[in-house]
Short mmCIF file of C-alpha atoms and ligand atoms in Angstrom, two decimals:
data_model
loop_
_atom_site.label_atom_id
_atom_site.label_comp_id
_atom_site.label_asym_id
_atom_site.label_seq_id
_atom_site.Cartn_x
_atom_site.Cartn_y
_atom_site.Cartn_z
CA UNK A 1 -7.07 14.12 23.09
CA UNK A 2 -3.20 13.95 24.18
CA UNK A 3 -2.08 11.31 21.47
CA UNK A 4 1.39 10.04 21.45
CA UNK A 5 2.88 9.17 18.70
CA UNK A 6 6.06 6.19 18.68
CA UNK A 7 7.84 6.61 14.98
CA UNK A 8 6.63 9.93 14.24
CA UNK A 9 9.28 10.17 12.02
CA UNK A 10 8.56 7.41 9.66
CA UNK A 11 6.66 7.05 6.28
CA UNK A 12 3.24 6.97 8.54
CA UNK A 13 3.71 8.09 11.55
CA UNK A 14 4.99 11.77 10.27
CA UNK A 15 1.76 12.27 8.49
CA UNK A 16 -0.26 11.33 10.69
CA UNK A 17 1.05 13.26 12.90
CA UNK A 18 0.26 15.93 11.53
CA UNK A 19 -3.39 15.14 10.04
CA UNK A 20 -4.11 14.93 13.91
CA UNK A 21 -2.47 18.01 15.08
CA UNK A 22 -4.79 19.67 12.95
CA UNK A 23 -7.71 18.03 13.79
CA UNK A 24 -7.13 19.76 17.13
CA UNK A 25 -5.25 16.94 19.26
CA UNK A 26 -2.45 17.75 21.50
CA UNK A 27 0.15 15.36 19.59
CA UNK A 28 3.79 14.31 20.80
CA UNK A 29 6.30 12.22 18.81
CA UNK A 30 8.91 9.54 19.61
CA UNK A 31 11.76 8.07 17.60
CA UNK A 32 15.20 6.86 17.38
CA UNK A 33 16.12 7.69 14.08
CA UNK A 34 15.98 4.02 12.97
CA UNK A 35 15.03 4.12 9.63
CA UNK A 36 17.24 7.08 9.03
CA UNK A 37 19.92 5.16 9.91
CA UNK A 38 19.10 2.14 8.29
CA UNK A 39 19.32 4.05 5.24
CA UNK A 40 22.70 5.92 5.66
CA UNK A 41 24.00 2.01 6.28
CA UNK A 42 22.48 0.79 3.00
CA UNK A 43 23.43 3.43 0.65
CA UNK A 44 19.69 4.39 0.30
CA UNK A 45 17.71 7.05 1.06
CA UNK A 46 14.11 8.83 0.34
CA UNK A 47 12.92 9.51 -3.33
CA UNK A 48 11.41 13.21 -1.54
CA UNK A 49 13.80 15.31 0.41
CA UNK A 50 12.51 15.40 4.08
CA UNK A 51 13.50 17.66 6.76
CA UNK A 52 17.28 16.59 8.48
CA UNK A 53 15.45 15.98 11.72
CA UNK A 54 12.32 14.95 13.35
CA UNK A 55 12.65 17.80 15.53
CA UNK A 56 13.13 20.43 12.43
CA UNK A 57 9.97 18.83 11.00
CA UNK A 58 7.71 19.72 14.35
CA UNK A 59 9.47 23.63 14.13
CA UNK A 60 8.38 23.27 10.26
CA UNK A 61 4.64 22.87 11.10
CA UNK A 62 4.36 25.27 13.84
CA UNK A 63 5.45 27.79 11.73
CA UNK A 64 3.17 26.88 8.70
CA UNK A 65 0.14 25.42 10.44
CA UNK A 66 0.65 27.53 13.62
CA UNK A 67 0.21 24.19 16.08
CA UNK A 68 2.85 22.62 18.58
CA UNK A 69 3.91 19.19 18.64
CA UNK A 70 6.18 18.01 20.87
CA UNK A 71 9.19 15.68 20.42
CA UNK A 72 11.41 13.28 21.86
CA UNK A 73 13.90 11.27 20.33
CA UNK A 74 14.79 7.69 22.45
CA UNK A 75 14.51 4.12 21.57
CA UNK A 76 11.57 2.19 22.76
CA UNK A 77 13.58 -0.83 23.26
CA UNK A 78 14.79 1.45 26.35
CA UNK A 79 11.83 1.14 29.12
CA UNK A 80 13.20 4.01 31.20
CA UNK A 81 12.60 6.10 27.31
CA UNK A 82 8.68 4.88 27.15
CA UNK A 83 8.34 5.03 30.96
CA UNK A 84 9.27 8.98 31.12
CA UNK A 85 7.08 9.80 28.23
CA UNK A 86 4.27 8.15 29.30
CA UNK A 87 4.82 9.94 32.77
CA UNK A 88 5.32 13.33 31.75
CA UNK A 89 3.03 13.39 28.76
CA UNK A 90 -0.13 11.03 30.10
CA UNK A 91 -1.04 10.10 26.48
CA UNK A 92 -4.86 8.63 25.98
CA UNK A 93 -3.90 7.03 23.19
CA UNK A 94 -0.69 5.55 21.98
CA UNK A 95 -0.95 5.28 18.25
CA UNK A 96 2.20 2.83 17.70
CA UNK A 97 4.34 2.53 14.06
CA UNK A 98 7.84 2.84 15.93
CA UNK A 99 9.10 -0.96 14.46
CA UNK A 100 11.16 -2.03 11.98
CA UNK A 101 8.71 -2.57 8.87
CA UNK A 102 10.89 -3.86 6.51
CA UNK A 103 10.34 -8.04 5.41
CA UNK A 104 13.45 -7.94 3.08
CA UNK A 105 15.66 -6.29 5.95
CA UNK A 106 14.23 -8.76 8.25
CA UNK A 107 15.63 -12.01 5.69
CA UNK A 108 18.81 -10.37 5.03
CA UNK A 109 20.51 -12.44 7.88
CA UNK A 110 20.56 -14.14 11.24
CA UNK A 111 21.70 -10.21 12.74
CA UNK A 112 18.83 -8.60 10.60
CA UNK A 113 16.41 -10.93 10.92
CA UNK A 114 17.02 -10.91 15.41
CA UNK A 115 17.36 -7.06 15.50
CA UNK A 116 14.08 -7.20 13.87
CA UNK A 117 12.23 -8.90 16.36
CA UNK A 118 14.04 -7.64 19.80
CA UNK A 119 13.28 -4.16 18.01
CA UNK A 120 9.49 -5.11 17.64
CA UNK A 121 8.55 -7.20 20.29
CA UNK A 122 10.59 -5.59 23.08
CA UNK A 123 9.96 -2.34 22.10
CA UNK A 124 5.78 -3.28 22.12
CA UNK A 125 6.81 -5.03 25.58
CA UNK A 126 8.08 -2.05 26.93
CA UNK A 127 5.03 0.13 25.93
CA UNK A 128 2.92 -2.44 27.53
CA UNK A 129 4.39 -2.43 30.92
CA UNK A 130 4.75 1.11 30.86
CA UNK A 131 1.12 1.64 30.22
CA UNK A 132 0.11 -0.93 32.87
CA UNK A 133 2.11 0.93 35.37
CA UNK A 134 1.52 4.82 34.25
CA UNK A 135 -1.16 4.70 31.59
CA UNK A 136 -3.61 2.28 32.27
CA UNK A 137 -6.63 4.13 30.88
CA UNK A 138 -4.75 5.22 27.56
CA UNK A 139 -6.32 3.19 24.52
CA UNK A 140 -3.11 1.67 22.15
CA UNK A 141 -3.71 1.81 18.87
CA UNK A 142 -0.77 -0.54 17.33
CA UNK A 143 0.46 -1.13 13.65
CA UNK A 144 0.23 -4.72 13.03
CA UNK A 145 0.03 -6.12 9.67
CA UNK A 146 -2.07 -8.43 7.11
CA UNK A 147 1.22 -10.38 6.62
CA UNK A 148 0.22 -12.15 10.11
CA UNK A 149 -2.47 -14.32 8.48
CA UNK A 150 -0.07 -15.36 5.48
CA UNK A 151 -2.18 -16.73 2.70
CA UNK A 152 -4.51 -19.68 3.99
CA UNK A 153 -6.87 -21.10 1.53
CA UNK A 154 -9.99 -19.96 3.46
CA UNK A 155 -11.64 -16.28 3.95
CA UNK A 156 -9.64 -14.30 6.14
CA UNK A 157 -11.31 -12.92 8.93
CA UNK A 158 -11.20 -9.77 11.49
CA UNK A 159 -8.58 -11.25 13.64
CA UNK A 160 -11.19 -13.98 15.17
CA UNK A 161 -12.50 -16.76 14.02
CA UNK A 162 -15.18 -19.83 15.42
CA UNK A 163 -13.95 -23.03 15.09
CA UNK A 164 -16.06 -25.69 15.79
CA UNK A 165 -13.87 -29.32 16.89
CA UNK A 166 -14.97 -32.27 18.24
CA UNK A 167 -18.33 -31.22 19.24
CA UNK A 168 -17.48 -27.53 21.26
CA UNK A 169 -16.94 -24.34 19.55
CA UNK A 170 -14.91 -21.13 19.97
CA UNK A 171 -13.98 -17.91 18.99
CA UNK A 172 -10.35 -17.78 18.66
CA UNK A 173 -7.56 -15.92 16.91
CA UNK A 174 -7.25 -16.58 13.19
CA UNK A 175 -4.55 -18.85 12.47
CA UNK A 176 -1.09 -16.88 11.86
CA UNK A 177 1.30 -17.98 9.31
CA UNK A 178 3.87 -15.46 8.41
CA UNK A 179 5.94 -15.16 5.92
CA UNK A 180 9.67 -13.37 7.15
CA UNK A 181 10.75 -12.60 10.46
CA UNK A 182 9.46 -9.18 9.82
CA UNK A 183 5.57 -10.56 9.75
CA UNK A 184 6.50 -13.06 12.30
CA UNK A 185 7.20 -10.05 14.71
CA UNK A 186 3.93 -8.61 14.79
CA UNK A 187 2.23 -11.99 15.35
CA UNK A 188 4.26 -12.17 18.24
CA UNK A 189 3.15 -8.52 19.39
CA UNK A 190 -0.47 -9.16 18.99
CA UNK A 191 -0.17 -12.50 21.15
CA UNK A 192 1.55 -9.82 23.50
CA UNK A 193 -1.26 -7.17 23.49
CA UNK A 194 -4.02 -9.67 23.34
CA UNK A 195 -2.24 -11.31 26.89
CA UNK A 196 -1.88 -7.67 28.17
CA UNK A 197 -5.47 -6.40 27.75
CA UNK A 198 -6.69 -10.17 28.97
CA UNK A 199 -4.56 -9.84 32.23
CA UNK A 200 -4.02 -5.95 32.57
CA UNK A 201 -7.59 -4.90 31.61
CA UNK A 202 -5.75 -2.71 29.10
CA UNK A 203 -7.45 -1.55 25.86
CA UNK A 204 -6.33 -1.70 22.36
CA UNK A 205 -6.92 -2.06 18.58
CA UNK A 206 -4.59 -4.12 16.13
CA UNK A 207 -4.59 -2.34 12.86
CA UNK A 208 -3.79 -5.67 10.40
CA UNK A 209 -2.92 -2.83 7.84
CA UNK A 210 -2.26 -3.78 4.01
CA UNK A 211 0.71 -2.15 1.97
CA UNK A 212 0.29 1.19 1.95
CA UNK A 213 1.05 3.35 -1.17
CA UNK A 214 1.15 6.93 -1.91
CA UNK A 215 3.13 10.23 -2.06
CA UNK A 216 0.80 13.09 -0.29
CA UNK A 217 -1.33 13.56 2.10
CA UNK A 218 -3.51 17.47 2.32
CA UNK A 219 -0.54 18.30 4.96
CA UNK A 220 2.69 16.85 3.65
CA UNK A 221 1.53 19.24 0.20
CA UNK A 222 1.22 22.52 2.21
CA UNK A 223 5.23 23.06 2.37
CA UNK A 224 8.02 20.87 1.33
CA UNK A 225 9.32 20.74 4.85
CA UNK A 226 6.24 18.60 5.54
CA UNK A 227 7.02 16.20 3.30
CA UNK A 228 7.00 12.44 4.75
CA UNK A 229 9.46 9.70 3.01
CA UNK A 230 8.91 7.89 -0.28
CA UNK A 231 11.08 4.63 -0.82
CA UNK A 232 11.34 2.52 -3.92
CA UNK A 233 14.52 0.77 -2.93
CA UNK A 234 14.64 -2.76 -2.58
CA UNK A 235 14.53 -3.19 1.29
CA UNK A 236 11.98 -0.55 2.67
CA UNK A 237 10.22 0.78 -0.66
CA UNK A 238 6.67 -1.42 -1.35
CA UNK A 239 5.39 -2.81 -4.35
CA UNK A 240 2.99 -0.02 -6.07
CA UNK A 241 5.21 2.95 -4.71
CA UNK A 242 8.09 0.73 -6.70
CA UNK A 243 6.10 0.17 -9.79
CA UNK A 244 5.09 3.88 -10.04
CA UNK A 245 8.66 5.06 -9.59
CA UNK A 246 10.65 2.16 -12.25
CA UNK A 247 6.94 3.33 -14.74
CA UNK A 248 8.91 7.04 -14.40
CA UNK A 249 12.51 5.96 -14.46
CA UNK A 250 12.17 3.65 -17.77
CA UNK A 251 12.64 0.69 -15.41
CA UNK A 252 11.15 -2.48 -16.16
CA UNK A 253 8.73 -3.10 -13.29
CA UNK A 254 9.95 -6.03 -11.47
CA UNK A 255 6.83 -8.61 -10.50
CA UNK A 256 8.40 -10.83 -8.53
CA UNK A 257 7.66 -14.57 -9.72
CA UNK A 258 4.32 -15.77 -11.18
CA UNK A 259 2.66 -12.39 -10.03
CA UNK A 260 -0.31 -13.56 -8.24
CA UNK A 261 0.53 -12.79 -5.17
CA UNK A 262 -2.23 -11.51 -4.00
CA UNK A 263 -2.45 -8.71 -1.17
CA UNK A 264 -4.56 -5.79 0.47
CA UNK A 265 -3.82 -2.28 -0.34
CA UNK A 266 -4.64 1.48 0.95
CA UNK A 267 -3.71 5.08 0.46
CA UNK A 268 -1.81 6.74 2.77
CA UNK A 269 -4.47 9.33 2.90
CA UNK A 270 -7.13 6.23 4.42
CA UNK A 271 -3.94 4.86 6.50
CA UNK A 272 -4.16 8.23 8.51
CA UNK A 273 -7.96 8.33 8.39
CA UNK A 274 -8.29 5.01 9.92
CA UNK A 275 -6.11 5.67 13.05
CA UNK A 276 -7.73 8.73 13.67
CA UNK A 277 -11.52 6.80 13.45
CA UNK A 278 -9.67 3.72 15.55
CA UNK A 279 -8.43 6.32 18.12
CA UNK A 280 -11.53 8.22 18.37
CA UNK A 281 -13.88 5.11 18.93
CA UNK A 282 -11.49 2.99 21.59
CA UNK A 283 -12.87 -0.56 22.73
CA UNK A 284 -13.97 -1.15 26.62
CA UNK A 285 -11.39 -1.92 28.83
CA UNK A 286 -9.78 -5.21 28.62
CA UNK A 287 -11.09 -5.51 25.12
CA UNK A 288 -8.33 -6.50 22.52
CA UNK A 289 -10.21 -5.77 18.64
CA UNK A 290 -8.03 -6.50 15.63
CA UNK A 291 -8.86 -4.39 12.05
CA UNK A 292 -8.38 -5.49 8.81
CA UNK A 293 -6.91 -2.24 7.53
CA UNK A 294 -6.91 -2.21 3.84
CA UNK A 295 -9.39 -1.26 0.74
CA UNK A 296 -8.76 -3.06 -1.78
CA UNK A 297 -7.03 -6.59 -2.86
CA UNK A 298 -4.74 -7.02 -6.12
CA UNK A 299 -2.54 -9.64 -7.46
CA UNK A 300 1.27 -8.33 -8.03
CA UNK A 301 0.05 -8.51 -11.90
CA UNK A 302 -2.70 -6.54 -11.85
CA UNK A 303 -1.10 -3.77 -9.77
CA UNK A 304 1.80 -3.43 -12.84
CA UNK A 305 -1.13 -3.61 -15.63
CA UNK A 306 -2.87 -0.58 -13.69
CA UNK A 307 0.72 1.01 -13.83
CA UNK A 308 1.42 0.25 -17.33
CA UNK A 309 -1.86 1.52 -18.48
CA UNK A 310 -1.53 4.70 -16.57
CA UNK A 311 2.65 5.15 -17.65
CA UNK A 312 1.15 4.77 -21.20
CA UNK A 313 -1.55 7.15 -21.04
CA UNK A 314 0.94 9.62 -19.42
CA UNK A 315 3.18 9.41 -22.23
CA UNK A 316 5.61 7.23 -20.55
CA UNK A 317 7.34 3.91 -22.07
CA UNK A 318 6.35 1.03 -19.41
CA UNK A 319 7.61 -2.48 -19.29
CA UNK A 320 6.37 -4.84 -16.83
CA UNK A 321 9.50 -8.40 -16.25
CA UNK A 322 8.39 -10.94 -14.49
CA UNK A 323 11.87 -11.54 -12.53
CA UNK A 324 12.87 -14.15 -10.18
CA UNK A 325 11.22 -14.24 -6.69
CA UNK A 326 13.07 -13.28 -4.76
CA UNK A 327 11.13 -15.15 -1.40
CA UNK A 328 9.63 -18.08 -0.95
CA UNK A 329 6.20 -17.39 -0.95
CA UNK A 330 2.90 -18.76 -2.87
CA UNK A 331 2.44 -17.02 -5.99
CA UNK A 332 -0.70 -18.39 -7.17
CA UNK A 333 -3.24 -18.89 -4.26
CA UNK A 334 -7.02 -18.25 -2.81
CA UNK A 335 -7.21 -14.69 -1.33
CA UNK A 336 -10.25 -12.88 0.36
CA UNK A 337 -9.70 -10.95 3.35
CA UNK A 338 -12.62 -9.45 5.32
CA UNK A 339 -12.42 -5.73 5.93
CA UNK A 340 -15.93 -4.09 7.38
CA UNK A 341 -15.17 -2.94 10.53
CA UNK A 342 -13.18 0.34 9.47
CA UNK A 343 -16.17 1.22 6.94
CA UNK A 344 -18.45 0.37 9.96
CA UNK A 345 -17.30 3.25 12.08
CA UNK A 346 -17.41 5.41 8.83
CA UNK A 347 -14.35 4.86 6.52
CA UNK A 348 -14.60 6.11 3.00
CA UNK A 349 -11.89 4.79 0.60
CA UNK A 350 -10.17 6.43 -1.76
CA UNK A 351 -9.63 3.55 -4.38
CA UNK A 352 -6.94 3.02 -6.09
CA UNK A 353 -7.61 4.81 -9.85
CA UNK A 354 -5.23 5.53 -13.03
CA UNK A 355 -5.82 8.79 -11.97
CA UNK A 356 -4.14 8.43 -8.77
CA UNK A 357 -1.08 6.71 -10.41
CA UNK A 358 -1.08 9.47 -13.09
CA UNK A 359 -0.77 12.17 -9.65
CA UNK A 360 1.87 9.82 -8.28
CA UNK A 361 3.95 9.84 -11.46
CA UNK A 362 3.75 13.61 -11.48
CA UNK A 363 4.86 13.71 -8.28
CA UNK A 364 8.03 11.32 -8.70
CA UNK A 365 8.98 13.34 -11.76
CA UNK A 366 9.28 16.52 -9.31
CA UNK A 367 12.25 14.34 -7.71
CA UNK A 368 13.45 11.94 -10.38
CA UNK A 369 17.02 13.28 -10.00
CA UNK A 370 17.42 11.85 -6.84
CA UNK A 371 16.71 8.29 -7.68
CA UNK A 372 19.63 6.00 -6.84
CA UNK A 373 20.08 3.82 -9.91
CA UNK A 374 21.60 0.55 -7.89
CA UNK A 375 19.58 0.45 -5.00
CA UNK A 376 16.21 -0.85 -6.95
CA UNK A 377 16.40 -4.47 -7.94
CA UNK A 378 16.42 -7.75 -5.45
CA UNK A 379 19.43 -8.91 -4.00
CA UNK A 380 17.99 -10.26 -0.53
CA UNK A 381 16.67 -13.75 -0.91
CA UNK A 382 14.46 -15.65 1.52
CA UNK A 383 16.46 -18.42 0.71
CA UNK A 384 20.11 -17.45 -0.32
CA UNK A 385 21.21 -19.31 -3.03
CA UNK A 386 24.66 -19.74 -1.04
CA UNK A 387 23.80 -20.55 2.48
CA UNK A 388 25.97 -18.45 5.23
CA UNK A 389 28.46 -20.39 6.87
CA UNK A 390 26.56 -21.86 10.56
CA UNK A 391 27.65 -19.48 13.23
CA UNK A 392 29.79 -20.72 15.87
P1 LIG B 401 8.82 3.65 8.99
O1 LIG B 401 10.07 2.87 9.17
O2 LIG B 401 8.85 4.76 8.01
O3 LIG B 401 8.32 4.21 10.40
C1 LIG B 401 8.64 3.60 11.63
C2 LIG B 401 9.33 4.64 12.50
O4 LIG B 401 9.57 4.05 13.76
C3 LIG B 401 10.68 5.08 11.92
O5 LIG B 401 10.75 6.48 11.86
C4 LIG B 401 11.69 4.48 12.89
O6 LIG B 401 12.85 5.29 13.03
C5 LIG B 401 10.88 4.38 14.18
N1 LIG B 401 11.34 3.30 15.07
C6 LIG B 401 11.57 2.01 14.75
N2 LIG B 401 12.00 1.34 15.83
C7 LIG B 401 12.05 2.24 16.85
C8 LIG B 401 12.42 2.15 18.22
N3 LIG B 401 12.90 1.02 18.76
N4 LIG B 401 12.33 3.26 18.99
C9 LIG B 401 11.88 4.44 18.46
N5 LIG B 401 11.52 4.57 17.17
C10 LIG B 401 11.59 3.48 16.38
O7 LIG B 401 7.67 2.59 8.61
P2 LIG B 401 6.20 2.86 8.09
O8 LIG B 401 6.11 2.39 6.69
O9 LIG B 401 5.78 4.25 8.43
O10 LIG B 401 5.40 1.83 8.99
C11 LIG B 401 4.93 2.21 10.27
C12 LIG B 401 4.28 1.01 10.94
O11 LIG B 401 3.22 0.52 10.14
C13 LIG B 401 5.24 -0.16 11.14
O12 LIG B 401 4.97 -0.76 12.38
C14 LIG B 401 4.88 -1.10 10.01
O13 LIG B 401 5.16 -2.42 10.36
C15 LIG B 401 3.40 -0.86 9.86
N6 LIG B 401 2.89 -1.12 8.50
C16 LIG B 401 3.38 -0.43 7.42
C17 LIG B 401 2.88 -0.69 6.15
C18 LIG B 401 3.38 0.03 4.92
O14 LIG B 401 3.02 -0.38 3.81
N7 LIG B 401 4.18 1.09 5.06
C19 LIG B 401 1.88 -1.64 6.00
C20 LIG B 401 1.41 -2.34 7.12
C21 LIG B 401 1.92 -2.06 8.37
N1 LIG B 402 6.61 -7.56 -4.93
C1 LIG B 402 6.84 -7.67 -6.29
N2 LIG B 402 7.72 -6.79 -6.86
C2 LIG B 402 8.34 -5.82 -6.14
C3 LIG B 402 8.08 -5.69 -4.75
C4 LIG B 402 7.21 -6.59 -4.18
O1 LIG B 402 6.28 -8.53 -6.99
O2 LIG B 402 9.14 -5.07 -6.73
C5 LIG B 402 5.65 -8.48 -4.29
C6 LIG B 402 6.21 -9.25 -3.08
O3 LIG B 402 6.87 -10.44 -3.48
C7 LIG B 402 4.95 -9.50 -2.27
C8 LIG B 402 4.07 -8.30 -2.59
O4 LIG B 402 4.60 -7.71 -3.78
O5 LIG B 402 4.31 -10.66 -2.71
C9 LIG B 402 4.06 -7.24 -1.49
O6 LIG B 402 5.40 -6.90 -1.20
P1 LIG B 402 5.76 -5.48 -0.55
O7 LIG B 402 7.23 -5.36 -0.53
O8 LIG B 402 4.97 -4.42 -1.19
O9 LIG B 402 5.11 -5.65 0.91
P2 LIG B 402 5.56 -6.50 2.18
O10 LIG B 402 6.92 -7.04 2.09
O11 LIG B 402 4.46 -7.48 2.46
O12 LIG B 402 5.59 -5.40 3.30
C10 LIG B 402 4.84 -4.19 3.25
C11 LIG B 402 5.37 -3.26 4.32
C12 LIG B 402 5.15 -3.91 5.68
C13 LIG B 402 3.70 -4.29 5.83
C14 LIG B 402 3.19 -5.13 4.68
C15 LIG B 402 1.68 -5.29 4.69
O13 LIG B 402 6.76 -3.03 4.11
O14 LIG B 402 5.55 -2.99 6.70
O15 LIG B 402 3.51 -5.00 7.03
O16 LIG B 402 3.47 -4.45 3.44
S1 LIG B 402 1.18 -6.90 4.16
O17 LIG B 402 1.79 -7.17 2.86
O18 LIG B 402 -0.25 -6.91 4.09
O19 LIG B 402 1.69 -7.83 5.15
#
């Protein structure tokens, strides 16, 4: 299949680009160096040294794997960008990760938390108009998140859900209630998509994906030119990747409040495996089918015990601190999110063992020198202590 990739060059998107070069596919890449950037800006940058560009990454894997991928670097908030891509290269499916996935960067402030969702939504906006117009056929295969439901005190469902009122019934989409202007983005995007495939006949699948962890995936461990990023600062790195790098550094790992904030989690290794199983099975046209993409829920506590125990049995001195949360957010609360349809069409997790953490560890050892001290605890609040002056 011709599979195009938008943020090839992110945490995700590099890997999986790669997993489905491999598998055979005729893969090109888009990006605009956002997250790069957004680094250099905030003093931060990737625990693993990755290659200085996207395009030296794609000349990297030719020349250890042997395939081709091709590259272009453009903004998808630019329509003629998507429009020439989607032209010259006639994807069949769009796999789509190119947004800003940050929640902290989205609360930092009224800029951070706008840029966030012109990036998101236009960009999405763009891809749909440009696939009406040049790609109807191609199946999308977008990045949305588990952060659109929030935390409702009910079973969370596969994107749908039938309500019965006043007598009628329906199937409708589950009730969203996001919590930054990071989640809020995607809801908007899958409203988008949904009204796109209703009105366009389009097809596509919304991946509600869970926080991903993990360091390697069978490609980025064939050369270290394939590596992909690994962040533990406080904007763009996510809680277990944190807790296994702070269990490393001697950090106390920071659970953020009362700890039971409660969330779905997956290795990168099933993040890569369920795009390629969404791609390869696309719905009819004019379908819209949302995934819950995640295998297996823990509370912010349990995820530091499992670190703890593992730092321990490495030989490492772990603390867990409760700190201050940082967001306003329920840290006690019901959680039980369905997830079938991904093991339906044949997913098999790879769970989330002290093993795993032990490999992790090993692997942040290999670049512990590069950790930036200062960059690790919260300083972004959902609600700033010291409200900004109203702009004028
Ligand atoms: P990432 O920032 O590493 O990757 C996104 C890539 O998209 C970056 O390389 C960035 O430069 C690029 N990009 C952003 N805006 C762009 C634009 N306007 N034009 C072109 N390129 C653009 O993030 P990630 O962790 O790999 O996440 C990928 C996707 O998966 C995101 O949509 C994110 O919301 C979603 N997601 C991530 C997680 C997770 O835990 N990492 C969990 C659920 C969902
Ligand atoms: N948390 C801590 N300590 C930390 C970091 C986080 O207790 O040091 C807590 C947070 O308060 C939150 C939970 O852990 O309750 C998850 O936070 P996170 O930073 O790991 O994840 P989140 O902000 O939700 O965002 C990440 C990705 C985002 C994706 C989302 C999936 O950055 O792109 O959409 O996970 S989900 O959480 O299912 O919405």
């Amino acid at each position: 299949m011709r599979v195009l990739i938008l943020g090839g060059d992110g945490y995700l998107g590099w890997p999986t680009a790669m997993h489905l070069s491999r598998l055979g596919h005729d893969v090109h890449l888009v990006d605009n160096g956002l997250r790069r950037r957004a680094h250099r800006e905030n003093e931060t940058d990737s625990l693993t040294p990755i290659a200085e560009s996207l395009s030296a990454r794609a000349r990297a894997w030719e020349e250890v794997d042997g395939r081709r991928m091709g590259v272009s670097m453009g903004d998808l908030c630019d329509h003629h960008v998507v429009e020439r891509v989607l032209r010259e290269f006639e994807p069949e499916v769009i796999v789509h990760y190119g947004e800003m996935p940050s929640a902290p960067y989205s609360m930092a402030s009224r800029a951070h938390a706008a840029f966030t969702q012109y990036n998101n939504v236009i960009g999405t906006l763009n891809v749909l108009f440009a696939m009406r117009d040049l790609a109807p056929d191609a199946h999308l295969v977008k990045l949305g998140t588990m952060g659109e439901y929030g935390t409702p005190n009910i079973d969370i469902e596969e994107g749908f859900i039938e309500v019965r009122h006043k007598g009628r019934s329906d199937v409708l989409p589950f009730p969203k209630q996001p919590g930054s202007f990071y989640h809020a983005s995607k809801v908007h995007d899958s409203v988008n998509i949904a009204l796109a495939c209703r009105i366009w006949d389009l097809r596509a699948t919304d991946l509600n994906q869970g926080v991903v962890y993990g360091i390697h995936t069978e490609d980025t461990k064939r050369d270290e030119r394939l590596l992909t990023r690994f962040d533990y600062d406080e904007v763009f790195g996510t809680a277990l990747n944190r807790f296994c790098l702070q269990a490393v550094i001697g950090h106390p790992l920071t659970v953020y409040g009362k700890g039971g904030q409660t969330r779905g989690y997956l290795n990168i290794v099933d993040t890569i495996r369920c795009v390629e199983l969404a791609a390869t099975n696309p719905p009819a046209a004019g379908e819209y089918r949302v995934f819950n993409q995640f295998t297996e829920q823990f509370s912010v506590t349990e995820l530091a015990e499992l670190v703890a125990r593992a730092g321990r049995e490495y030989g490492l001195e772990v603390v867990v601190k409760g700190i201050d949360d940082p967001r306003v957010e329920a840290q006690e609360h019901y959680y039980n999110a369905t997830h079938t349809k991904l093991l339906d069409l044949g997913l098999q997790p790879h769970f989330l063992s002290e093993t795993l953490v032990e490999s992790m560890f090993e692997a942040i050892q290999r670049y512990r020198d590069r950790v930036i001290l200062d960059r690790i605890l919260p300083r972004i609040r959902w609600r700033p202590r010291e409200p900004l002056p109203a702009s004028p």
